[in-house]
């Protein structure tokens, strides 16, 4: 799995890089066939009246599709955690869909062999 991390509107520190890497690699246990991950973190804008608003956007390429999630939060680490939680749900749904299709093809092959 390739992980590309990019920061927009802010400096990316080694702590942020390590945190993103840790959170993204934990997603492999939910769906081990991840091909590539592009992560973009940064400030939404410097002109917010309510303070800084951070975002985390992840584009994940899995076999057959690209899954994209973007979340905003007041804290960058919270935005990254929100993205991870959302991806956990998305990857489990995708895995279950693939499992149903695989089971259906196996059933169809058994009927054909009888």
PDB file of N, CA and C in Angstrom:
ATOM      1  N   UNK A   1       0.848  -1.166   0.000  1.00  0.00           N
ATOM      2  CA  UNK A   1       0.000   0.000   0.000  1.00  0.00           C
ATOM      3  C   UNK A   1       0.899   1.237   0.000  1.00  0.00           C
ATOM      4  N   UNK A   2       0.659   2.128  -0.944  1.00  0.00           N
ATOM      5  CA  UNK A   2       1.384   3.399  -1.025  1.00  0.00           C
ATOM      6  C   UNK A   2       0.567   4.476  -0.335  1.00  0.00           C
ATOM      7  N   UNK A   3       1.220   5.268   0.517  1.00  0.00           N
ATOM      8  CA  UNK A   3       0.558   6.365   1.218  1.00  0.00           C
ATOM      9  C   UNK A   3       1.250   7.660   0.829  1.00  0.00           C
ATOM     10  N   UNK A   4       0.501   8.589   0.234  1.00  0.00           N
ATOM     11  CA  UNK A   4       1.000   9.917  -0.117  1.00  0.00           C
ATOM     12  C   UNK A   4       0.297  10.932   0.767  1.00  0.00           C
ATOM     13  N   UNK A   5       1.090  11.749   1.469  1.00  0.00           N
ATOM     14  CA  UNK A   5       0.534  12.740   2.391  1.00  0.00           C
ATOM     15  C   UNK A   5       0.906  14.126   1.892  1.00  0.00           C
ATOM     16  N   UNK A   6      -0.119  15.014   1.834  1.00  0.00           N
ATOM     17  CA  UNK A   6       0.084  16.377   1.357  1.00  0.00           C
ATOM     18  C   UNK A   6      -0.598  17.336   2.325  1.00  0.00           C
ATOM     19  N   UNK A   7       0.034  18.478   2.576  1.00  0.00           N
ATOM     20  CA  UNK A   7      -0.553  19.489   3.446  1.00  0.00           C
ATOM     21  C   UNK A   7      -0.863  20.731   2.617  1.00  0.00           C
ATOM     22  N   UNK A   8      -2.007  21.344   2.873  1.00  0.00           N
ATOM     23  CA  UNK A   8      -2.428  22.547   2.169  1.00  0.00           C
ATOM     24  C   UNK A   8      -2.645  23.663   3.187  1.00  0.00           C
ATOM     25  N   UNK A   9      -1.961  24.774   3.007  1.00  0.00           N
ATOM     26  CA  UNK A   9      -2.151  25.925   3.868  1.00  0.00           C
ATOM     27  C   UNK A   9      -1.478  25.830   5.214  1.00  0.00           C
ATOM     28  N   UNK A  10      -0.619  24.845   5.406  1.00  0.00           N
ATOM     29  CA  UNK A  10       0.070  24.680   6.682  1.00  0.00           C
ATOM     30  C   UNK A  10       1.307  23.817   6.473  1.00  0.00           C
ATOM     31  N   UNK A  11       2.181  23.834   7.435  1.00  0.00           N
ATOM     32  CA  UNK A  11       3.368  22.973   7.398  1.00  0.00           C
ATOM     33  C   UNK A  11       3.004  21.609   7.946  1.00  0.00           C
ATOM     34  N   UNK A  12       3.494  20.570   7.313  1.00  0.00           N
ATOM     35  CA  UNK A  12       3.262  19.220   7.806  1.00  0.00           C
ATOM     36  C   UNK A  12       4.451  18.834   8.688  1.00  0.00           C
ATOM     37  N   UNK A  13       4.162  18.463   9.920  1.00  0.00           N
ATOM     38  CA  UNK A  13       5.213  18.076  10.850  1.00  0.00           C
ATOM     39  C   UNK A  13       5.373  16.567  10.832  1.00  0.00           C
ATOM     40  N   UNK A  14       6.443  16.118  11.447  1.00  0.00           N
ATOM     41  CA  UNK A  14       6.688  14.677  11.514  1.00  0.00           C
ATOM     42  C   UNK A  14       5.631  13.988  12.384  1.00  0.00           C
ATOM     43  N   UNK A  15       5.134  14.686  13.397  1.00  0.00           N
ATOM     44  CA  UNK A  15       4.086  14.121  14.258  1.00  0.00           C
ATOM     45  C   UNK A  15       2.791  13.906  13.475  1.00  0.00           C
ATOM     46  N   UNK A  16       2.423  14.881  12.649  1.00  0.00           N
ATOM     47  CA  UNK A  16       1.214  14.738  11.828  1.00  0.00           C
ATOM     48  C   UNK A  16       1.401  13.609  10.827  1.00  0.00           C
ATOM     49  N   UNK A  17       2.566  13.546  10.202  1.00  0.00           N
ATOM     50  CA  UNK A  17       2.851  12.484   9.226  1.00  0.00           C
ATOM     51  C   UNK A  17       2.752  11.104   9.884  1.00  0.00           C
ATOM     52  N   UNK A  18       3.320  10.966  11.084  1.00  0.00           N
ATOM     53  CA  UNK A  18       3.275   9.684  11.792  1.00  0.00           C
ATOM     54  C   UNK A  18       1.848   9.332  12.199  1.00  0.00           C
ATOM     55  N   UNK A  19       1.063  10.321  12.632  1.00  0.00           N
ATOM     56  CA  UNK A  19      -0.317  10.080  13.052  1.00  0.00           C
ATOM     57  C   UNK A  19      -1.170   9.622  11.871  1.00  0.00           C
ATOM     58  N   UNK A  20      -1.017  10.296  10.738  1.00  0.00           N
ATOM     59  CA  UNK A  20      -1.777   9.909   9.540  1.00  0.00           C
ATOM     60  C   UNK A  20      -1.374   8.507   9.094  1.00  0.00           C
ATOM     61  N   UNK A  21      -0.091   8.228   9.111  1.00  0.00           N
ATOM     62  CA  UNK A  21       0.401   6.915   8.700  1.00  0.00           C
ATOM     63  C   UNK A  21      -0.148   5.819   9.613  1.00  0.00           C
ATOM     64  N   UNK A  22      -0.165   6.084  10.900  1.00  0.00           N
ATOM     65  CA  UNK A  22      -0.685   5.107  11.858  1.00  0.00           C
ATOM     66  C   UNK A  22      -2.166   4.834  11.626  1.00  0.00           C
ATOM     67  N   UNK A  23      -2.955   5.884  11.447  1.00  0.00           N
ATOM     68  CA  UNK A  23      -4.397   5.725  11.273  1.00  0.00           C
ATOM     69  C   UNK A  23      -4.748   5.045   9.948  1.00  0.00           C
ATOM     70  N   UNK A  24      -4.006   5.351   8.902  1.00  0.00           N
ATOM     71  CA  UNK A  24      -4.310   4.760   7.595  1.00  0.00           C
ATOM     72  C   UNK A  24      -3.901   3.283   7.561  1.00  0.00           C
ATOM     73  N   UNK A  25      -2.777   2.952   8.155  1.00  0.00           N
ATOM     74  CA  UNK A  25      -2.347   1.550   8.124  1.00  0.00           C
ATOM     75  C   UNK A  25      -3.256   0.653   8.955  1.00  0.00           C
ATOM     76  N   UNK A  26      -3.960   1.207   9.949  1.00  0.00           N
ATOM     77  CA  UNK A  26      -4.892   0.376  10.707  1.00  0.00           C
ATOM     78  C   UNK A  26      -6.106  -0.023   9.873  1.00  0.00           C
ATOM     79  N   UNK A  27      -6.358   0.678   8.771  1.00  0.00           N
ATOM     80  CA  UNK A  27      -7.491   0.338   7.909  1.00  0.00           C
ATOM     81  C   UNK A  27      -7.255  -0.947   7.127  1.00  0.00           C
ATOM     82  N   UNK A  28      -6.007  -1.386   7.043  1.00  0.00           N
ATOM     83  CA  UNK A  28      -5.716  -2.609   6.288  1.00  0.00           C
ATOM     84  C   UNK A  28      -6.356  -3.840   6.910  1.00  0.00           C
ATOM     85  N   UNK A  29      -6.589  -3.827   8.220  1.00  0.00           N
ATOM     86  CA  UNK A  29      -7.207  -5.000   8.832  1.00  0.00           C
ATOM     87  C   UNK A  29      -8.682  -5.138   8.450  1.00  0.00           C
ATOM     88  N   UNK A  30      -9.304  -4.043   8.023  1.00  0.00           N
ATOM     89  CA  UNK A  30     -10.692  -4.108   7.582  1.00  0.00           C
ATOM     90  C   UNK A  30     -10.812  -4.467   6.113  1.00  0.00           C
ATOM     91  N   UNK A  31      -9.819  -4.097   5.318  1.00  0.00           N
ATOM     92  CA  UNK A  31      -9.819  -4.394   3.883  1.00  0.00           C
ATOM     93  C   UNK A  31      -8.362  -4.485   3.424  1.00  0.00           C
ATOM     94  N   UNK A  32      -7.797  -5.683   3.346  1.00  0.00           N
ATOM     95  CA  UNK A  32      -6.356  -5.825   3.093  1.00  0.00           C
ATOM     96  C   UNK A  32      -5.915  -5.543   1.654  1.00  0.00           C
ATOM     97  N   UNK A  33      -6.825  -5.329   0.721  1.00  0.00           N
ATOM     98  CA  UNK A  33      -6.446  -5.158  -0.683  1.00  0.00           C
ATOM     99  C   UNK A  33      -6.379  -3.695  -1.101  1.00  0.00           C
ATOM    100  N   UNK A  34      -5.981  -2.809  -0.204  1.00  0.00           N
ATOM    101  CA  UNK A  34      -5.853  -1.388  -0.517  1.00  0.00           C
ATOM    102  C   UNK A  34      -4.640  -1.190  -1.408  1.00  0.00           C
ATOM    103  N   UNK A  35      -4.815  -0.488  -2.520  1.00  0.00           N
ATOM    104  CA  UNK A  35      -3.741  -0.285  -3.483  1.00  0.00           C
ATOM    105  C   UNK A  35      -2.959   0.984  -3.180  1.00  0.00           C
ATOM    106  N   UNK A  36      -3.666   2.102  -3.078  1.00  0.00           N
ATOM    107  CA  UNK A  36      -2.996   3.386  -2.882  1.00  0.00           C
ATOM    108  C   UNK A  36      -3.881   4.307  -2.062  1.00  0.00           C
ATOM    109  N   UNK A  37      -3.224   5.163  -1.254  1.00  0.00           N
ATOM    110  CA  UNK A  37      -3.938   6.117  -0.414  1.00  0.00           C
ATOM    111  C   UNK A  37      -3.313   7.493  -0.607  1.00  0.00           C
ATOM    112  N   UNK A  38      -4.143   8.485  -0.931  1.00  0.00           N
ATOM    113  CA  UNK A  38      -3.712   9.879  -1.029  1.00  0.00           C
ATOM    114  C   UNK A  38      -4.408  10.657   0.077  1.00  0.00           C
ATOM    115  N   UNK A  39      -3.608  11.276   0.948  1.00  0.00           N
ATOM    116  CA  UNK A  39      -4.129  12.011   2.090  1.00  0.00           C
ATOM    117  C   UNK A  39      -3.793  13.484   1.910  1.00  0.00           C
ATOM    118  N   UNK A  40      -4.805  14.345   2.101  1.00  0.00           N
ATOM    119  CA  UNK A  40      -4.598  15.789   2.051  1.00  0.00           C
ATOM    120  C   UNK A  40      -5.138  16.365   3.351  1.00  0.00           C
ATOM    121  N   UNK A  41      -4.272  17.027   4.127  1.00  0.00           N
ATOM    122  CA  UNK A  41      -4.671  17.664   5.372  1.00  0.00           C
ATOM    123  C   UNK A  41      -4.334  19.139   5.292  1.00  0.00           C
ATOM    124  N   UNK A  42      -5.082  19.965   6.012  1.00  0.00           N
ATOM    125  CA  UNK A  42      -4.760  21.384   5.994  1.00  0.00           C
ATOM    126  C   UNK A  42      -5.836  22.243   6.592  1.00  0.00           C
ATOM    127  N   UNK A  43      -5.650  23.545   6.423  1.00  0.00           N
ATOM    128  CA  UNK A  43      -6.614  24.539   6.883  1.00  0.00           C
ATOM    129  C   UNK A  43      -7.665  24.766   5.808  1.00  0.00           C
ATOM    130  N   UNK A  44      -8.905  24.837   6.237  1.00  0.00           N
ATOM    131  CA  UNK A  44      -9.990  25.106   5.289  1.00  0.00           C
ATOM    132  C   UNK A  44      -9.818  26.502   4.693  1.00  0.00           C
ATOM    133  N   UNK A  45      -9.593  27.479   5.556  1.00  0.00           N
ATOM    134  CA  UNK A  45      -9.389  28.847   5.118  1.00  0.00           C
ATOM    135  C   UNK A  45      -8.810  29.637   6.283  1.00  0.00           C
ATOM    136  N   UNK A  46      -8.138  30.705   6.002  1.00  0.00           N
ATOM    137  CA  UNK A  46      -7.591  31.541   7.062  1.00  0.00           C
ATOM    138  C   UNK A  46      -8.569  32.644   7.472  1.00  0.00           C
ATOM    139  N   UNK A  47      -9.767  32.668   6.916  1.00  0.00           N
ATOM    140  CA  UNK A  47     -10.683  33.773   7.121  1.00  0.00           C
ATOM    141  C   UNK A  47     -11.936  33.393   7.898  1.00  0.00           C
ATOM    142  N   UNK A  48     -11.879  32.364   8.715  1.00  0.00           N
ATOM    143  CA  UNK A  48     -13.047  31.962   9.486  1.00  0.00           C
ATOM    144  C   UNK A  48     -13.164  32.807  10.747  1.00  0.00           C
ATOM    145  N   UNK A  49     -14.371  33.226  11.066  1.00  0.00           N
ATOM    146  CA  UNK A  49     -14.612  34.000  12.280  1.00  0.00           C
ATOM    147  C   UNK A  49     -14.549  33.131  13.534  1.00  0.00           C
ATOM    148  N   UNK A  50     -14.814  31.866  13.400  1.00  0.00           N
ATOM    149  CA  UNK A  50     -14.869  30.971  14.549  1.00  0.00           C
ATOM    150  C   UNK A  50     -13.538  30.282  14.814  1.00  0.00           C
ATOM    151  N   UNK A  51     -12.466  30.764  14.264  1.00  0.00           N
ATOM    152  CA  UNK A  51     -11.161  30.151  14.485  1.00  0.00           C
ATOM    153  C   UNK A  51     -10.760  29.303  13.301  1.00  0.00           C
ATOM    154  N   UNK A  52      -9.730  28.539  13.508  1.00  0.00           N
ATOM    155  CA  UNK A  52      -9.207  27.696  12.431  1.00  0.00           C
ATOM    156  C   UNK A  52     -10.074  26.454  12.267  1.00  0.00           C
ATOM    157  N   UNK A  53     -10.370  26.136  11.026  1.00  0.00           N
ATOM    158  CA  UNK A  53     -11.113  24.922  10.700  1.00  0.00           C
ATOM    159  C   UNK A  53     -10.194  24.058   9.843  1.00  0.00           C
ATOM    160  N   UNK A  54      -9.879  22.869  10.335  1.00  0.00           N
ATOM    161  CA  UNK A  54      -8.997  21.943   9.637  1.00  0.00           C
ATOM    162  C   UNK A  54      -9.826  20.919   8.876  1.00  0.00           C
ATOM    163  N   UNK A  55      -9.217  20.344   7.867  1.00  0.00           N
ATOM    164  CA  UNK A  55      -9.875  19.271   7.130  1.00  0.00           C
ATOM    165  C   UNK A  55      -8.884  18.146   6.873  1.00  0.00           C
ATOM    166  N   UNK A  56      -9.442  16.978   6.676  1.00  0.00           N
ATOM    167  CA  UNK A  56      -8.672  15.810   6.267  1.00  0.00           C
ATOM    168  C   UNK A  56      -9.452  15.147   5.143  1.00  0.00           C
ATOM    169  N   UNK A  57      -8.784  14.923   4.039  1.00  0.00           N
ATOM    170  CA  UNK A  57      -9.405  14.290   2.876  1.00  0.00           C
ATOM    171  C   UNK A  57      -8.549  13.097   2.480  1.00  0.00           C
ATOM    172  N   UNK A  58      -9.197  11.963   2.287  1.00  0.00           N
ATOM    173  CA  UNK A  58      -8.487  10.742   1.928  1.00  0.00           C
ATOM    174  C   UNK A  58      -9.145  10.151   0.693  1.00  0.00           C
ATOM    175  N   UNK A  59      -8.341   9.889  -0.328  1.00  0.00           N
ATOM    176  CA  UNK A  59      -8.768   9.168  -1.527  1.00  0.00           C
ATOM    177  C   UNK A  59      -8.073   7.826  -1.502  1.00  0.00           C
ATOM    178  N   UNK A  60      -8.858   6.766  -1.416  1.00  0.00           N
ATOM    179  CA  UNK A  60      -8.293   5.423  -1.293  1.00  0.00           C
ATOM    180  C   UNK A  60      -8.696   4.597  -2.508  1.00  0.00           C
ATOM    181  N   UNK A  61      -7.704   4.023  -3.152  1.00  0.00           N
ATOM    182  CA  UNK A  61      -7.958   3.185  -4.316  1.00  0.00           C
ATOM    183  C   UNK A  61      -7.978   1.727  -3.871  1.00  0.00           C
ATOM    184  N   UNK A  62      -9.114   1.098  -4.062  1.00  0.00           N
ATOM    185  CA  UNK A  62      -9.290  -0.328  -3.790  1.00  0.00           C
ATOM    186  C   UNK A  62      -9.674  -0.988  -5.102  1.00  0.00           C
ATOM    187  N   UNK A  63      -9.554  -2.290  -5.212  1.00  0.00           N
ATOM    188  CA  UNK A  63      -9.890  -2.935  -6.478  1.00  0.00           C
ATOM    189  C   UNK A  63     -11.324  -2.625  -6.922  1.00  0.00           C
ATOM    190  N   UNK A  64     -11.441  -2.025  -8.082  1.00  0.00           N
ATOM    191  CA  UNK A  64     -12.750  -1.748  -8.663  1.00  0.00           C
ATOM    192  C   UNK A  64     -13.305  -0.371  -8.407  1.00  0.00           C
ATOM    193  N   UNK A  65     -12.738   0.397  -7.481  1.00  0.00           N
ATOM    194  CA  UNK A  65     -13.288   1.718  -7.213  1.00  0.00           C
ATOM    195  C   UNK A  65     -12.335   2.579  -6.396  1.00  0.00           C
ATOM    196  N   UNK A  66     -12.656   3.854  -6.317  1.00  0.00           N
ATOM    197  CA  UNK A  66     -11.918   4.806  -5.492  1.00  0.00           C
ATOM    198  C   UNK A  66     -12.895   5.361  -4.464  1.00  0.00           C
ATOM    199  N   UNK A  67     -12.513   5.282  -3.194  1.00  0.00           N
ATOM    200  CA  UNK A  67     -13.360   5.750  -2.104  1.00  0.00           C
ATOM    201  C   UNK A  67     -12.779   7.070  -1.613  1.00  0.00           C
ATOM    202  N   UNK A  68     -13.629   8.093  -1.479  1.00  0.00           N
ATOM    203  CA  UNK A  68     -13.176   9.425  -1.069  1.00  0.00           C
ATOM    204  C   UNK A  68     -13.996   9.885   0.128  1.00  0.00           C
ATOM    205  N   UNK A  69     -13.285  10.360   1.153  1.00  0.00           N
ATOM    206  CA  UNK A  69     -13.941  10.881   2.351  1.00  0.00           C
ATOM    207  C   UNK A  69     -13.242  12.174   2.746  1.00  0.00           C
ATOM    208  N   UNK A  70     -14.040  13.201   3.093  1.00  0.00           N
ATOM    209  CA  UNK A  70     -13.502  14.479   3.546  1.00  0.00           C
ATOM    210  C   UNK A  70     -14.278  14.894   4.785  1.00  0.00           C
ATOM    211  N   UNK A  71     -13.552  15.234   5.856  1.00  0.00           N
ATOM    212  CA  UNK A  71     -14.172  15.645   7.110  1.00  0.00           C
ATOM    213  C   UNK A  71     -13.506  16.921   7.618  1.00  0.00           C
ATOM    214  N   UNK A  72     -14.286  17.774   8.283  1.00  0.00           N
ATOM    215  CA  UNK A  72     -13.812  19.020   8.888  1.00  0.00           C
ATOM    216  C   UNK A  72     -13.917  18.910  10.398  1.00  0.00           C
ATOM    217  N   UNK A  73     -13.003  19.615  11.094  1.00  0.00           N
ATOM    218  CA  UNK A  73     -13.050  19.675  12.555  1.00  0.00           C
ATOM    219  C   UNK A  73     -12.239  20.870  13.024  1.00  0.00           C
ATOM    220  N   UNK A  74     -12.418  21.226  14.282  1.00  0.00           N
ATOM    221  CA  UNK A  74     -11.675  22.332  14.871  1.00  0.00           C
ATOM    222  C   UNK A  74     -10.222  21.923  15.121  1.00  0.00           C
ATOM    223  N   UNK A  75      -9.989  20.648  15.340  1.00  0.00           N
ATOM    224  CA  UNK A  75      -8.656  20.113  15.579  1.00  0.00           C
ATOM    225  C   UNK A  75      -8.289  19.182  14.425  1.00  0.00           C
ATOM    226  N   UNK A  76      -7.068  19.256  13.935  1.00  0.00           N
ATOM    227  CA  UNK A  76      -6.641  18.420  12.813  1.00  0.00           C
ATOM    228  C   UNK A  76      -6.694  16.942  13.156  1.00  0.00           C
ATOM    229  N   UNK A  77      -6.288  16.588  14.355  1.00  0.00           N
ATOM    230  CA  UNK A  77      -6.292  15.187  14.764  1.00  0.00           C
ATOM    231  C   UNK A  77      -7.713  14.628  14.840  1.00  0.00           C
ATOM    232  N   UNK A  78      -8.672  15.450  15.243  1.00  0.00           N
ATOM    233  CA  UNK A  78     -10.071  15.004  15.260  1.00  0.00           C
ATOM    234  C   UNK A  78     -10.589  14.775  13.844  1.00  0.00           C
ATOM    235  N   UNK A  79     -10.179  15.624  12.915  1.00  0.00           N
ATOM    236  CA  UNK A  79     -10.592  15.439  11.520  1.00  0.00           C
ATOM    237  C   UNK A  79     -10.041  14.124  10.966  1.00  0.00           C
ATOM    238  N   UNK A  80      -8.792  13.814  11.303  1.00  0.00           N
ATOM    239  CA  UNK A  80      -8.186  12.560  10.842  1.00  0.00           C
ATOM    240  C   UNK A  80      -8.910  11.368  11.461  1.00  0.00           C
ATOM    241  N   UNK A  81      -9.261  11.465  12.736  1.00  0.00           N
ATOM    242  CA  UNK A  81     -10.001  10.382  13.390  1.00  0.00           C
ATOM    243  C   UNK A  81     -11.380  10.185  12.775  1.00  0.00           C
ATOM    244  N   UNK A  82     -12.063  11.286  12.434  1.00  0.00           N
ATOM    245  CA  UNK A  82     -13.375  11.182  11.788  1.00  0.00           C
ATOM    246  C   UNK A  82     -13.271  10.474  10.442  1.00  0.00           C
ATOM    247  N   UNK A  83     -12.232  10.798   9.677  1.00  0.00           N
ATOM    248  CA  UNK A  83     -12.039  10.159   8.374  1.00  0.00           C
ATOM    249  C   UNK A  83     -11.805   8.666   8.555  1.00  0.00           C
ATOM    250  N   UNK A  84     -10.989   8.294   9.534  1.00  0.00           N
ATOM    251  CA  UNK A  84     -10.696   6.887   9.775  1.00  0.00           C
ATOM    252  C   UNK A  84     -11.974   6.133  10.152  1.00  0.00           C
ATOM    253  N   UNK A  85     -12.790   6.715  11.040  1.00  0.00           N
ATOM    254  CA  UNK A  85     -14.032   6.059  11.447  1.00  0.00           C
ATOM    255  C   UNK A  85     -14.981   5.875  10.265  1.00  0.00           C
ATOM    256  N   UNK A  86     -15.081   6.883   9.415  1.00  0.00           N
ATOM    257  CA  UNK A  86     -15.950   6.787   8.244  1.00  0.00           C
ATOM    258  C   UNK A  86     -15.415   5.731   7.262  1.00  0.00           C
ATOM    259  N   UNK A  87     -14.106   5.690   7.085  1.00  0.00           N
ATOM    260  CA  UNK A  87     -13.518   4.697   6.182  1.00  0.00           C
ATOM    261  C   UNK A  87     -13.717   3.286   6.701  1.00  0.00           C
ATOM    262  N   UNK A  88     -13.681   3.107   7.996  1.00  0.00           N
ATOM    263  CA  UNK A  88     -13.911   1.778   8.559  1.00  0.00           C
ATOM    264  C   UNK A  88     -15.271   1.252   8.125  1.00  0.00           C
ATOM    265  N   UNK A  89     -16.290   2.104   8.207  1.00  0.00           N
ATOM    266  CA  UNK A  89     -17.641   1.707   7.811  1.00  0.00           C
ATOM    267  C   UNK A  89     -17.703   1.441   6.308  1.00  0.00           C
ATOM    268  N   UNK A  90     -17.122   2.338   5.502  1.00  0.00           N
ATOM    269  CA  UNK A  90     -17.155   2.186   4.046  1.00  0.00           C
ATOM    270  C   UNK A  90     -16.442   0.909   3.595  1.00  0.00           C
ATOM    271  N   UNK A  91     -15.277   0.629   4.172  1.00  0.00           N
ATOM    272  CA  UNK A  91     -14.518  -0.551   3.757  1.00  0.00           C
ATOM    273  C   UNK A  91     -15.209  -1.838   4.180  1.00  0.00           C
ATOM    274  N   UNK A  92     -15.844  -1.845   5.333  1.00  0.00           N
ATOM    275  CA  UNK A  92     -16.590  -3.036   5.741  1.00  0.00           C
ATOM    276  C   UNK A  92     -17.774  -3.283   4.811  1.00  0.00           C
ATOM    277  N   UNK A  93     -18.473  -2.207   4.385  1.00  0.00           N
ATOM    278  CA  UNK A  93     -19.571  -2.372   3.433  1.00  0.00           C
ATOM    279  C   UNK A  93     -19.062  -2.903   2.098  1.00  0.00           C
ATOM    280  N   UNK A  94     -17.935  -2.346   1.626  1.00  0.00           N
ATOM    281  CA  UNK A  94     -17.365  -2.786   0.359  1.00  0.00           C
ATOM    282  C   UNK A  94     -16.920  -4.246   0.437  1.00  0.00           C
ATOM    283  N   UNK A  95     -16.331  -4.630   1.546  1.00  0.00           N
ATOM    284  CA  UNK A  95     -15.883  -6.013   1.728  1.00  0.00           C
ATOM    285  C   UNK A  95     -17.071  -6.977   1.728  1.00  0.00           C
ATOM    286  N   UNK A  96     -18.156  -6.579   2.385  1.00  0.00           N
ATOM    287  CA  UNK A  96     -19.343  -7.424   2.434  1.00  0.00           C
ATOM    288  C   UNK A  96     -19.983  -7.565   1.053  1.00  0.00           C
ATOM    289  N   UNK A  97     -20.013  -6.489   0.271  1.00  0.00           N
ATOM    290  CA  UNK A  97     -20.538  -6.577  -1.092  1.00  0.00           C
ATOM    291  C   UNK A  97     -19.725  -7.543  -1.930  1.00  0.00           C
ATOM    292  N   UNK A  98     -18.401  -7.446  -1.824  1.00  0.00           N
ATOM    293  CA  UNK A  98     -17.546  -8.355  -2.594  1.00  0.00           C
ATOM    294  C   UNK A  98     -17.743  -9.796  -2.147  1.00  0.00           C
ATOM    295  N   UNK A  99     -17.927 -10.013  -0.861  1.00  0.00           N
ATOM    296  CA  UNK A  99     -18.130 -11.364  -0.341  1.00  0.00           C
ATOM    297  C   UNK A  99     -19.441 -11.948  -0.871  1.00  0.00           C
ATOM    298  N   UNK A 100     -20.503 -11.122  -0.924  1.00  0.00           N
ATOM    299  CA  UNK A 100     -21.784 -11.605  -1.448  1.00  0.00           C
ATOM    300  C   UNK A 100     -21.661 -11.993  -2.910  1.00  0.00           C
ATOM    301  N   UNK A 101     -20.953 -11.199  -3.699  1.00  0.00           N
ATOM    302  CA  UNK A 101     -20.781 -11.502  -5.113  1.00  0.00           C
ATOM    303  C   UNK A 101     -19.972 -12.782  -5.279  1.00  0.00           C
ATOM    304  N   UNK A 102     -18.929 -12.955  -4.478  1.00  0.00           N
ATOM    305  CA  UNK A 102     -18.120 -14.166  -4.550  1.00  0.00           C
ATOM    306  C   UNK A 102     -18.935 -15.398  -4.187  1.00  0.00           C
ATOM    307  N   UNK A 103     -19.757 -15.298  -3.162  1.00  0.00           N
ATOM    308  CA  UNK A 103     -20.585 -16.435  -2.769  1.00  0.00           C
ATOM    309  C   UNK A 103     -21.596 -16.773  -3.851  1.00  0.00           C
ATOM    310  N   UNK A 104     -22.139 -15.753  -4.493  1.00  0.00           N
ATOM    311  CA  UNK A 104     -23.116 -15.989  -5.557  1.00  0.00           C
ATOM    312  C   UNK A 104     -22.471 -16.716  -6.729  1.00  0.00           C
ATOM    313  N   UNK A 105     -21.261 -16.328  -7.106  1.00  0.00           N
ATOM    314  CA  UNK A 105     -20.602 -17.009  -8.219  1.00  0.00           C
ATOM    315  C   UNK A 105     -20.259 -18.447  -7.866  1.00  0.00           C
ATOM    316  N   UNK A 106     -19.881 -18.704  -6.617  1.00  0.00           N
ATOM    317  CA  UNK A 106     -19.589 -20.075  -6.194  1.00  0.00           C
ATOM    318  C   UNK A 106     -20.854 -20.915  -6.250  1.00  0.00           C
ATOM    319  N   UNK A 107     -21.972 -20.344  -5.790  1.00  0.00           N
ATOM    320  CA  UNK A 107     -23.241 -21.065  -5.848  1.00  0.00           C
ATOM    321  C   UNK A 107     -23.621 -21.385  -7.290  1.00  0.00           C
ATOM    322  N   UNK A 108     -23.438 -20.420  -8.182  1.00  0.00           N
ATOM    323  CA  UNK A 108     -23.778 -20.638  -9.582  1.00  0.00           C
ATOM    324  C   UNK A 108     -22.899 -21.710 -10.201  1.00  0.00           C
ATOM    325  N   UNK A 109     -21.646 -21.771  -9.832  1.00  0.00           N
ATOM    326  CA  UNK A 109     -20.744 -22.792 -10.370  1.00  0.00           C
ATOM    327  C   UNK A 109     -21.130 -24.183  -9.858  1.00  0.00           C
ATOM    328  N   UNK A 110     -21.554 -24.281  -8.612  1.00  0.00           N
ATOM    329  CA  UNK A 110     -21.971 -25.581  -8.075  1.00  0.00           C
ATOM    330  C   UNK A 110     -23.189 -26.111  -8.822  1.00  0.00           C
ATOM    331  N   UNK A 111     -24.131 -25.249  -9.081  1.00  0.00           N
ATOM    332  CA  UNK A 111     -25.335 -25.666  -9.802  1.00  0.00           C
ATOM    333  C   UNK A 111     -24.970 -26.133 -11.185  1.00  0.00           C
ATOM    334  N   UNK A 112     -24.039 -25.452 -11.818  1.00  0.00           N
ATOM    335  CA  UNK A 112     -23.625 -25.825 -13.164  1.00  0.00           C
ATOM    336  C   UNK A 112     -22.940 -27.191 -13.171  1.00  0.00           C
ATOM    337  N   UNK A 113     -22.160 -27.512 -12.146  1.00  0.00           N
ATOM    338  CA  UNK A 113     -21.429 -28.786 -12.103  1.00  0.00           C
ATOM    339  C   UNK A 113     -22.344 -29.961 -11.840  1.00  0.00           C
ATOM    340  N   UNK A 114     -23.449 -29.757 -11.141  1.00  0.00           N
ATOM    341  CA  UNK A 114     -24.364 -30.874 -10.842  1.00  0.00           C
ATOM    342  C   UNK A 114     -25.060 -31.306 -12.048  1.00  0.00           C
TER     343      UNK A 114
END
